[in-house]
Amino acid sequence: MTFGISRRGFLAGSAGLIALHPFSVHAATNQAHLRIMETTDLHVHVFPYDYYADKPRDTVGLARTASLVQGIRDEASNSLLIDNGDFLQGNPMGDYIAYERGMKDGDMHPVIEAMNTLGFDASTLGNHEFNYGLDFLMKALAGADFPVVSANVALELGADPTRDKTLIPPYVILDHKVTDGAGQEHAIRVGLIGFVPPQIMGWDRRHLEGKVQARDIVETARAYIPQMKEQGADIIVALSHSGIGAADHSDGMENASVPLAGLDGIDAILTGHSHLVFPSPDYADFAGVDAEAGTLMGKPATMGGFWGSHMGLIDLLIEKDGDAWRVVSAETEARPIARRNEDRSITALVDSDPQVLASVQQEHDETLAYVRRAVGKTDAPLHSYFALVADDPSVQIVSIAQLWYIEQMLKGTEHEGLPILSAAAPFKAGGRGGPEYFTDVPKGDVAIKNVSDLYLYPNTARAVRVTGQQVKDWLERSAGIFNQVEPGASDVVLLNPAFPSYNFDVIDGVEYQIDLSQPSKYDPKGVLINEDASRIVNLTYQGAPLDMEAEFIIATNNYRAGGGGSFPGASPDTTVFEGPDTNRDVIVRYIVEKGTISPRADANWTFKPMPGTTVLFDTGPAAKTYAEDVPGVEIEEAGDGPDGFARFRISL
Ligand code: MN
Ligand code: MG
């Protein structure tokens, strides 16, 4: 691998590749390398294991990242290992500790145990550290053998940030030793200061309101840097649990890493929160960002993916200038633990560190037992065999949980009080996935591992604010999954195979019928093809025709709200809430909190009756067990479909 001098004077390496030689520049007398290793957004992933799927996974786990860390340490270089936050929540091990085992005084949290084992030098807090409340957080932090810093969360605000009574220390200045190019040891003081998005006050309102307050990231940094310098910090590294976003600072911004990097006195910056990788082409067109050199406002920066997928690495060449140290040059990269091959298979690039695994073996085993046993009950079977032809319990439960969550999140905002609808689509509904590719959780116990079956993708929760007209067009877009059916025709194939089931959104909170005799308004990609077409009929809200001018909130996910599937009204412009929580976590919390769930489909949508007309559709053979209980549709078996599917006939 070759390095070149970038435009900004930093030495750039290709993102994601492992350097054959540790350094491209040799340190001279009074010069030393200082390597800063980052993990970020671990979300309790220590074992390379997917607890939802209940199987090993090579793309996650601090035990794997640990091997990359050991590789750097084995080069006997001067290094620091720092975690950038979001370690405490985000997988079933985190939920197991929070909801089942608990954290009593003196209890060790497994992710902290693993971090102690690997020997972290410091960490900061991410927004998810607040998900289980302050008491849980403080008990978990008590076990850490390393300092944890966060400058912009305060128990009491002072006249300026440096006078705040912060929740935990705002920064730390580590006394570190580096060896220069001539073999001479020098003392260096490295200042580390941490930041979290101030949005935690909304996201975890129920845990934080009246207890802590959060300040703007850049404002806080600006206040503290001179104080850290006065206290002898030679080098300052910002631990920014915040993404790479706009270059211009705006008050309270969530993704503030670029303007933060622009502050004088900050020498390097660790970023995260976005679950992406830096340097990488993902950030090619961002102002103030050199995505190839790995700099933000000219300062070296990294983002080490998520769940342990990468180790971020900033390699500083520093030089002693009298008493002071300055950064001469830097290289940054993000080293992956696994490679995705062209055939989509995964190749692990490192083995697990056995000590890190051993440190949480017991909690790993307990988590396996936890995901496999019941955490709640469902008094209706949760299956998706008829999700494309009738209102369906597996979609209904997602809708109900989203609604429950978004209602809480919008409390106290300007959007509180607007009617909330909820949109959800069946993810596992046969098709190219085959005749077994359906959600099928029987009535009775619900285990955590069932939730991945209910919600396949690691989407995050969002809400959009739309008009009644947009609600209708959203449904018109969904209804494009059906072929047009001539009245009186028999055995017409119902579904268009070019239309994926994840774009068949059902909206709960309104009632409607789908008129299959009409052409679709949109094509399968969401392009408007029949301006005047209307398949959605008898659309009502609380029993009255839907007011096209009225405003509604729709609970959905980041894919849809980001424009996925091109749904009318679903876009970043209409997004009023961006949740940090995955829809899957929302469903788990809902089930744990409710105990027993009743996701009975309420038949809020049906086909408009077309007497004397029949259609055919194919689903999994296991559907036969449930065919009699499908609400709002007259359905009968019609023999075998192709490729192991079972065929059913619907009389419209
Ligand atoms: Mn995160
Ligand atoms: Mg429904």
XYZ file of C-alpha atoms and ligand atoms in Angstrom:
654
model
C 0.000 0.000 0.000
C 1.277 3.435 -0.862
C 0.723 6.738 0.826
C 0.658 10.130 -0.799
C 0.712 13.657 0.464
C -2.817 14.977 0.338
C -3.888 18.493 -0.507
C -4.031 19.350 3.155
C -0.556 18.095 3.819
C -1.669 15.008 5.662
C -0.527 11.623 4.599
C -3.415 9.676 3.197
C -3.947 5.953 3.083
C -6.679 4.143 1.198
C -9.586 3.592 3.545
C -10.107 0.152 4.903
C -6.843 -1.451 3.833
C -4.285 -2.651 6.272
C -0.916 -0.964 5.998
C 1.918 -3.352 5.273
C 4.289 -1.147 7.176
C 3.145 0.607 10.317
C 4.540 3.997 9.463
C 5.136 5.777 6.190
C 7.328 8.358 7.890
C 10.036 7.572 10.380
C 10.201 9.676 13.478
C 13.384 11.688 13.944
C 14.959 12.834 17.201
C 12.329 14.760 19.182
C 9.650 13.263 16.966
C 7.354 10.422 17.938
C 4.381 8.526 16.647
C 1.279 8.563 18.767
C -1.346 6.128 17.585
C -4.905 6.628 18.725
C -7.178 3.639 18.306
C -10.936 4.062 18.378
C -13.873 1.774 18.895
C -17.304 3.368 18.648
C -20.942 2.392 18.851
C -20.165 -1.061 20.203
C -23.731 -1.405 21.509
C -22.750 -4.268 23.845
C -21.353 -6.390 21.007
C -18.477 -8.337 22.537
C -18.949 -11.816 21.094
C -19.102 -12.129 17.315
C -22.709 -13.213 17.692
C -26.117 -12.089 16.469
C -28.406 -12.781 19.422
C -31.558 -12.022 17.456
C -30.730 -14.577 14.797
C -29.123 -16.763 17.492
C -26.054 -17.494 15.396
C -22.390 -16.429 15.100
C -21.607 -13.398 12.984
C -18.187 -12.359 11.693
C -19.007 -8.667 11.206
C -19.462 -7.744 14.883
C -17.801 -7.995 18.260
C -15.205 -6.237 20.370
C -13.441 -9.602 20.717
C -12.591 -9.281 16.998
C -11.687 -5.584 17.108
C -9.485 -6.489 20.069
C -7.264 -8.525 17.752
C -6.686 -5.433 15.601
C -5.841 -3.496 18.764
C -3.369 -6.160 19.874
C -1.797 -6.043 16.422
C -1.042 -2.339 16.865
C 0.222 -2.865 20.401
C 2.479 -5.681 19.223
C 4.253 -3.151 17.039
C 5.446 -1.645 20.330
C 4.387 1.802 19.285
C 3.030 4.564 21.491
C -0.696 4.028 21.486
C -3.934 4.931 23.215
C -7.175 2.966 22.994
C -10.348 4.998 23.298
C -14.006 4.122 23.047
C -16.288 6.771 21.623
C -19.601 5.881 23.258
C -22.813 3.888 22.775
C -21.431 0.832 24.542
C -24.210 0.087 27.052
C -27.308 -0.576 24.952
C -28.252 -1.989 21.594
C -28.347 -5.761 21.629
C -30.053 -8.452 23.698
C -27.076 -8.678 26.068
C -27.663 -5.041 26.981
C -31.382 -5.670 27.417
C -30.703 -8.787 29.457
C -28.592 -6.831 31.942
C -31.045 -3.930 32.075
C -34.351 -5.786 32.127
C -33.477 -9.112 33.745
C -30.264 -9.262 35.743
C -30.183 -5.613 36.739
C -27.271 -3.520 38.008
C -26.920 -3.494 41.769
C -24.168 -1.576 43.523
C -20.906 -3.336 42.807
C -22.252 -5.302 39.814
C -19.999 -5.369 36.788
C -21.533 -4.671 33.406
C -20.238 -7.186 30.839
C -19.269 -4.615 28.216
C -17.291 -2.700 30.858
C -15.683 -5.969 31.928
C -14.634 -6.638 28.336
C -13.311 -3.078 27.980
C -11.333 -3.437 31.206
C -9.886 -6.685 29.920
C -8.722 -5.087 26.701
C -7.304 -2.128 28.611
C -9.020 0.965 27.342
C -7.370 4.276 28.187
C -10.614 6.266 28.176
C -14.166 6.468 26.898
C -16.961 8.954 26.430
C -20.737 8.647 26.633
C -22.986 8.110 23.636
C -26.662 8.975 23.556
C -27.638 5.347 24.174
C -25.829 5.343 27.522
C -28.930 7.140 28.846
C -31.494 4.602 27.611
C -31.776 2.716 30.892
C -31.650 5.770 33.139
C -28.960 7.594 35.103
C -28.831 5.193 38.029
C -28.099 2.245 35.743
C -25.491 4.278 33.864
C -23.632 5.398 36.976
C -23.550 1.849 38.369
C -22.169 0.564 35.082
C -19.511 3.299 34.929
C -18.420 2.535 38.480
C -16.880 -0.689 37.181
C -14.687 1.000 34.581
C -10.926 0.866 35.155
C -10.543 3.805 32.761
C -11.773 7.407 32.860
C -15.076 8.189 31.153
C -15.568 11.827 30.172
C -18.473 13.914 28.899
C -18.377 17.703 28.862
C -21.861 18.706 27.771
C -24.160 16.865 30.184
C -24.639 18.727 33.452
C -26.427 18.132 36.720
C -26.467 21.902 37.152
C -25.651 24.594 34.650
C -23.222 27.347 35.591
C -22.645 30.781 34.099
C -20.584 29.154 31.366
C -19.795 25.511 30.517
C -16.636 25.425 32.631
C -18.769 26.329 35.659
C -21.281 23.537 35.078
C -21.567 20.734 37.570
C -21.138 17.996 34.998
C -22.578 14.508 35.381
C -19.146 12.933 34.987
C -15.737 14.591 34.460
C -15.790 16.715 31.293
C -12.255 15.821 30.300
C -9.150 14.054 31.446
C -5.487 14.797 30.861
C -3.516 11.574 30.600
C 0.154 11.450 31.459
C 1.600 9.378 28.686
C 5.099 8.371 27.608
C 6.295 8.335 24.025
C 9.586 7.168 22.608
C 11.107 9.375 19.933
C 12.965 8.352 16.776
C 16.251 8.322 18.680
C 14.901 5.966 21.356
C 14.537 8.726 23.935
C 11.485 8.607 26.191
C 9.420 11.785 26.659
C 6.459 12.632 28.835
C 3.433 13.951 27.009
C 0.083 15.064 28.382
C -2.867 14.066 26.216
C -6.176 15.829 26.872
C -9.370 13.933 26.063
C -12.740 15.695 26.097
C -16.080 14.032 25.359
C -19.353 15.151 23.742
C -22.811 13.687 23.161
C -25.678 15.019 21.014
C -27.795 17.353 23.197
C -30.826 15.628 21.612
C -30.594 13.119 24.491
C -32.920 15.481 26.370
C -35.726 14.608 23.955
C -34.789 11.012 23.215
C -34.559 10.033 26.862
C -36.861 12.663 28.312
C -38.431 10.214 30.750
C -35.031 9.446 32.282
C -33.416 12.871 32.093
C -36.008 15.603 32.514
C -35.410 17.526 35.710
C -32.171 15.635 36.375
C -29.614 16.774 33.822
C -29.283 19.330 31.049
C -27.281 19.147 27.849
C -25.320 21.917 26.169
C -24.358 22.582 22.592
C -21.254 20.586 21.652
C -19.215 23.337 19.986
C -20.060 25.974 22.589
C -18.968 23.586 25.332
C -15.713 22.686 23.604
C -14.828 26.312 22.978
C -15.126 27.018 26.701
C -13.070 24.078 27.903
C -10.133 24.044 25.484
C -8.259 27.008 27.037
C -8.682 25.461 30.489
C -7.265 22.129 29.276
C -4.323 23.958 27.706
C -3.702 25.842 30.956
C -3.719 22.552 32.813
C -0.965 21.270 30.601
C -2.578 19.333 27.764
C 0.055 19.076 25.017
C -2.354 17.471 22.566
C -6.155 17.542 22.687
C -8.290 14.800 21.200
C -12.062 15.331 20.965
C -14.157 12.249 21.692
C -17.137 13.289 19.633
C -20.040 10.902 19.874
C -21.541 12.884 17.055
C -21.641 12.373 13.330
C -20.005 14.140 10.432
C -22.554 16.642 9.145
C -22.731 20.293 8.160
C -19.574 22.412 8.286
C -21.423 25.417 9.656
C -22.241 25.392 13.303
C -25.850 25.771 14.349
C -26.959 25.817 17.945
C -27.698 22.376 19.358
C -26.751 20.491 16.211
C -26.714 16.708 16.496
C -23.871 15.958 14.090
C -21.340 18.587 15.058
C -18.007 16.907 14.382
C -16.944 19.168 11.508
C -17.333 22.539 13.271
C -15.949 20.925 16.428
C -12.829 19.868 14.524
C -12.491 23.439 13.301
C -11.856 24.803 16.790
C -8.315 25.916 17.571
C -6.639 23.617 20.053
C -8.271 20.392 18.900
C -5.574 18.242 17.314
C -7.534 15.128 16.385
C -11.130 14.008 16.533
C -12.843 10.678 17.050
C -16.357 10.575 15.603
C -19.251 8.129 15.706
C -23.018 8.023 16.265
C -23.778 7.617 12.539
C -22.631 3.991 12.354
C -20.567 4.738 9.266
C -16.891 4.587 8.441
C -14.390 7.433 8.111
C -12.286 7.904 6.109
C -14.499 6.524 3.361
C -16.187 7.679 0.165
C -19.436 7.999 2.153
C -18.312 11.500 3.033
C -16.808 12.486 -0.314
C -18.909 15.586 -0.934
C -19.132 17.026 2.559
C -17.933 20.595 3.132
C -14.858 20.809 5.336
C -14.233 17.086 4.892
C -11.385 15.374 3.071
C -12.785 11.872 2.837
C -9.608 10.480 1.310
C -7.066 12.040 3.661
C -9.365 11.449 6.599
C -9.573 15.004 7.869
C -12.289 17.330 9.146
C -11.341 21.002 8.792
C -7.808 19.760 8.237
C -7.688 17.778 11.494
C -7.216 14.007 11.428
C -10.431 12.158 12.191
C -11.833 8.651 12.173
C -15.103 6.764 12.626
C -14.836 3.075 13.377
C -18.157 1.807 12.015
C -20.392 0.164 14.614
C -20.776 -3.006 16.722
C -16.999 -3.475 16.560
C -16.965 -3.668 12.764
C -13.853 -1.477 12.501
C -11.054 -0.038 14.536
C -10.544 3.632 13.780
C -6.888 4.589 13.728
C -5.276 8.002 13.846
C -1.538 7.917 13.555
C -0.053 11.230 14.626
C 3.546 12.206 14.013
C 4.266 14.687 16.782
C 7.298 16.839 17.389
C 8.664 18.432 20.522
C 9.222 22.112 20.070
C 10.779 23.478 23.242
C 8.305 22.407 25.911
C 5.395 22.066 23.568
C 4.331 19.269 21.265
C 2.749 19.830 17.900
C 1.306 17.544 15.242
C 3.571 17.387 12.189
C 1.502 15.026 10.081
C -1.155 12.383 10.435
C -2.563 9.303 8.771
C -6.010 7.963 9.435
C -7.840 4.811 8.518
C -10.606 2.489 9.623
C -9.554 -1.155 9.731
C -12.349 -3.692 9.232
C -12.692 -6.986 11.091
C -14.331 -8.663 8.090
C -14.556 -8.373 4.339
C -17.699 -8.662 2.226
C -16.932 -10.639 -0.908
C -18.439 -10.135 -4.341
C -20.815 -13.062 -3.839
C -21.993 -11.310 -0.613
C -20.301 -13.908 1.581
C -18.293 -12.661 4.550
C -14.674 -13.452 5.328
C -13.400 -12.779 8.834
C -10.081 -10.921 8.750
C -9.140 -11.561 12.384
C -9.777 -14.131 15.087
C -11.435 -13.388 18.399
C -9.246 -12.405 21.315
C -9.730 -15.312 23.755
C -9.298 -13.163 26.875
C -11.960 -10.725 25.794
C -14.336 -13.602 25.035
C -13.591 -15.249 28.364
C -14.305 -12.019 30.249
C -17.997 -12.135 29.284
C -18.509 -15.851 28.653
C -20.934 -16.164 31.533
C -23.094 -13.206 30.466
C -22.956 -14.463 26.885
C -24.375 -17.809 27.998
C -27.004 -16.080 30.117
C -27.966 -13.899 27.160
C -28.401 -16.962 24.966
C -30.787 -18.388 27.545
C -32.550 -15.013 27.732
C -33.173 -14.677 23.981
C -34.452 -18.234 23.842
C -36.948 -18.011 26.657
C -40.259 -16.180 26.859
C -40.223 -12.506 27.802
C -43.885 -11.985 27.031
C -46.919 -13.630 25.568
C -48.990 -13.099 22.488
C -52.637 -14.089 22.581
C -52.760 -14.211 18.771
C -50.436 -16.018 16.364
C -47.981 -13.661 14.660
C -47.666 -14.824 11.083
C -47.357 -13.127 7.724
C -48.874 -15.746 5.396
C -51.717 -13.443 4.398
C -50.012 -10.101 5.008
C -50.350 -9.042 1.371
C -54.054 -9.793 1.078
C -55.497 -8.869 4.452
C -54.787 -6.914 7.585
C -52.275 -9.009 9.424
C -51.085 -9.558 13.024
C -47.335 -9.538 12.226
C -47.646 -6.081 10.668
C -50.131 -4.939 13.297
C -47.701 -5.529 16.184
C -45.048 -3.406 14.488
C -47.615 -0.655 13.931
C -48.835 -0.759 17.507
C -45.316 -0.609 18.987
C -44.277 2.247 16.664
C -47.380 4.204 17.582
C -46.734 3.671 21.296
C -43.146 4.893 20.895
C -43.758 7.906 18.634
C -46.542 9.116 20.919
C -44.036 9.233 23.807
C -41.343 10.879 21.691
C -43.577 13.696 20.432
C -44.771 14.623 23.921
C -43.813 18.177 24.707
C -43.006 18.988 21.079
C -44.953 21.212 18.705
C -46.286 18.038 17.061
C -47.959 16.717 20.203
C -51.695 16.336 19.744
C -51.689 15.681 16.002
C -53.316 12.362 15.093
C -50.672 9.663 14.864
C -50.902 6.943 12.221
C -48.435 4.117 11.833
C -47.057 2.583 8.643
C -45.541 -0.882 8.476
C -44.882 -3.427 5.760
C -44.432 -7.190 5.838
C -40.722 -7.899 5.407
C -40.930 -11.675 5.253
C -43.680 -12.497 2.807
C -42.449 -15.289 0.579
C -41.657 -14.005 -2.890
C -38.037 -14.489 -3.866
C -37.324 -15.631 -0.287
C -39.217 -18.863 -0.991
C -42.199 -20.693 0.544
C -40.696 -20.819 4.038
C -39.814 -17.137 4.067
C -42.590 -15.953 6.358
C -42.919 -14.712 9.900
C -44.514 -17.470 11.988
C -44.601 -17.049 15.763
C -47.335 -19.205 17.317
C -49.766 -17.993 19.968
C -48.223 -18.195 23.429
C -44.712 -17.339 24.518
C -42.711 -14.676 22.697
C -38.937 -14.821 22.961
C -36.506 -12.027 22.103
C -35.203 -13.995 19.151
C -38.733 -13.935 17.702
C -38.512 -10.169 17.405
C -35.983 -10.359 14.603
C -38.553 -12.433 12.810
C -41.103 -9.664 13.293
C -38.685 -6.938 12.295
C -36.001 -8.078 9.928
C -34.004 -4.903 9.365
C -32.027 -2.795 11.856
C -34.019 0.323 10.886
C -34.474 3.208 13.273
C -37.790 4.810 14.164
C -38.902 8.027 12.454
C -41.997 10.166 12.214
C -43.132 12.310 9.300
C -45.768 15.049 9.277
C -48.043 14.824 6.253
C -51.396 15.936 4.874
C -54.458 13.751 4.355
C -53.722 13.852 0.623
C -50.237 12.467 1.288
C -51.717 9.719 3.472
C -53.937 8.730 0.566
C -51.097 8.847 -1.975
C -48.874 6.828 0.390
C -51.549 4.127 0.270
C -51.936 4.471 -3.513
C -48.193 3.845 -3.755
C -48.560 0.675 -1.645
C -51.537 -0.548 -3.652
C -49.286 -0.763 -6.711
C -48.351 -4.256 -5.549
C -51.609 -5.573 -7.059
C -52.330 -6.315 -10.681
C -55.430 -4.653 -12.115
C -58.441 -6.978 -12.041
C -61.328 -6.843 -14.490
C -64.714 -7.101 -12.703
C -66.174 -10.574 -13.217
C -62.845 -12.145 -14.174
C -61.848 -15.409 -12.546
C -58.539 -16.584 -11.129
C -56.490 -13.495 -12.000
C -52.951 -13.502 -10.576
C -53.157 -10.898 -7.817
C -49.604 -9.842 -7.019
C -47.058 -8.135 -9.255
C -43.812 -10.074 -8.627
C -41.740 -6.964 -9.461
C -43.098 -5.232 -6.354
C -41.207 -6.098 -3.136
C -43.299 -6.728 -0.031
C -41.266 -4.267 2.050
C -42.830 -1.490 -0.025
C -46.351 -2.618 0.773
C -47.029 -0.259 3.667
C -50.205 -0.752 5.617
C -51.263 2.359 7.504
C -52.956 1.835 10.829
C -55.160 4.509 12.338
C -57.213 4.977 9.160
C -59.697 2.623 7.459
C -59.701 2.036 3.724
C -60.538 -0.258 0.868
C -58.482 -1.076 -2.198
C -60.357 -1.083 -5.507
C -58.526 -3.595 -7.704
C -60.590 -2.686 -10.774
C -58.690 0.597 -11.015
C -55.216 1.051 -12.489
C -52.382 1.808 -10.103
C -51.435 5.441 -9.665
C -47.724 4.551 -9.297
C -45.477 1.998 -10.942
C -43.518 -0.539 -8.827
C -40.663 1.956 -8.441
C -42.958 4.701 -7.212
C -43.081 6.712 -10.425
C -46.418 8.474 -10.980
C -48.023 6.838 -14.047
C -51.765 7.527 -13.720
C -52.335 10.962 -12.275
C -56.089 10.509 -11.818
C -56.151 6.872 -10.771
C -57.528 6.057 -7.358
C -57.459 2.565 -5.917
C -57.882 3.778 -2.357
C -61.587 4.215 -1.631
C -63.752 4.770 1.441
C -60.746 6.200 3.262
C -61.842 7.305 6.710
C -60.341 8.581 9.937
C -62.380 7.976 13.099
C -65.402 7.098 11.001
C -65.439 10.259 8.864
C -64.006 10.718 5.369
C -60.339 11.631 5.562
C -59.806 15.397 5.326
C -57.227 15.887 2.576
C -56.070 19.153 4.149
C -55.751 17.837 7.701
C -52.325 17.051 9.118
C -51.169 13.716 10.454
C -48.061 12.154 11.924
C -47.033 8.828 10.425
C -44.751 6.600 12.499
C -42.347 4.801 10.188
C -38.659 3.975 9.805
C -35.513 5.655 8.512
C -35.648 3.776 5.212
C -39.090 5.076 4.335
C -38.604 8.577 5.807
C -35.312 8.862 3.965
C -37.127 8.422 0.662
C -36.811 4.626 0.363
C -39.460 3.368 -2.051
C -40.358 6.953 -3.094
C -43.498 7.245 -0.992
C -45.476 10.507 -1.328
C -44.974 12.529 1.847
C -42.071 10.424 3.125
C -38.894 12.458 2.880
C -36.303 14.246 4.980
C -38.395 17.431 4.463
C -41.434 15.994 6.207
C -39.453 14.171 8.918
C -40.225 15.668 12.317
C -38.635 13.026 14.508
C -35.487 10.998 13.998
C -35.244 8.395 16.718
C -32.004 6.893 17.923
C -33.862 3.663 18.683
C -34.226 0.779 16.300
C -37.764 -0.324 15.492
C -36.696 -3.728 16.810
C -35.732 -2.237 20.196
C -39.064 -0.448 20.260
C -40.888 -3.759 19.764
C -38.808 -5.468 22.482
C -39.511 -2.639 24.935
C -43.181 -2.745 24.061
C -43.416 -6.481 24.687
C -41.350 -6.365 27.900
C -43.426 -3.469 29.226
C -46.826 -4.905 28.266
C -46.162 -8.528 29.201
C -48.985 -9.887 27.074
C -49.616 -8.410 23.658
C -52.789 -8.672 21.624
C -51.779 -7.924 18.059
C -55.115 -8.892 16.578
C -55.503 -7.598 13.091
C -58.393 -5.143 13.086
C -59.236 -5.449 9.379
C -58.788 -1.711 8.936
C -58.128 -2.358 5.255
C -59.845 -4.738 2.866
C -60.381 -5.147 -0.853
C -63.430 -3.395 -2.236
C -65.956 -6.135 -2.988
C -66.169 -7.188 -6.666
C -68.971 -9.766 -6.856
C -68.285 -12.709 -9.163
C -64.540 -11.974 -9.325
C -61.764 -14.254 -8.074
C -58.007 -13.837 -7.779
C -55.167 -16.229 -6.993
C -52.137 -15.720 -4.829
C -49.337 -17.939 -3.560
C -48.092 -18.213 0.004
C -46.303 -20.688 2.258
C -47.924 -24.137 2.671
C -48.044 -23.565 6.449
C -50.669 -20.890 5.738
C -53.343 -23.603 5.540
C -53.503 -23.716 9.350
C -54.572 -20.080 9.481
C -56.678 -19.672 6.322
C -59.982 -19.740 8.193
C -59.077 -16.877 10.491
C -58.098 -14.234 7.952
C -60.172 -11.136 8.697
C -62.196 -9.390 6.004
C -61.498 -11.766 3.132
C -63.110 -14.896 1.710
C -60.319 -17.322 1.012
C -59.988 -20.987 -0.064
C -57.228 -23.392 -0.989
C -56.575 -23.706 -4.719
C -53.916 -26.387 -5.017
C -50.168 -26.070 -5.378
C -48.308 -23.038 -6.617
C -44.849 -23.183 -8.202
C -41.621 -23.924 -6.291
C -43.239 -25.323 -3.161
C -45.725 -22.478 -2.648
C -49.372 -23.139 -1.843
C -52.066 -21.448 -3.937
C -55.156 -19.751 -2.577
C -58.216 -18.279 -4.205
C -59.860 -15.095 -2.946
C -63.458 -14.259 -3.837
C -63.575 -10.485 -3.966
Mn -24.825 4.256 18.109
Mg -54.530 -2.925 11.195
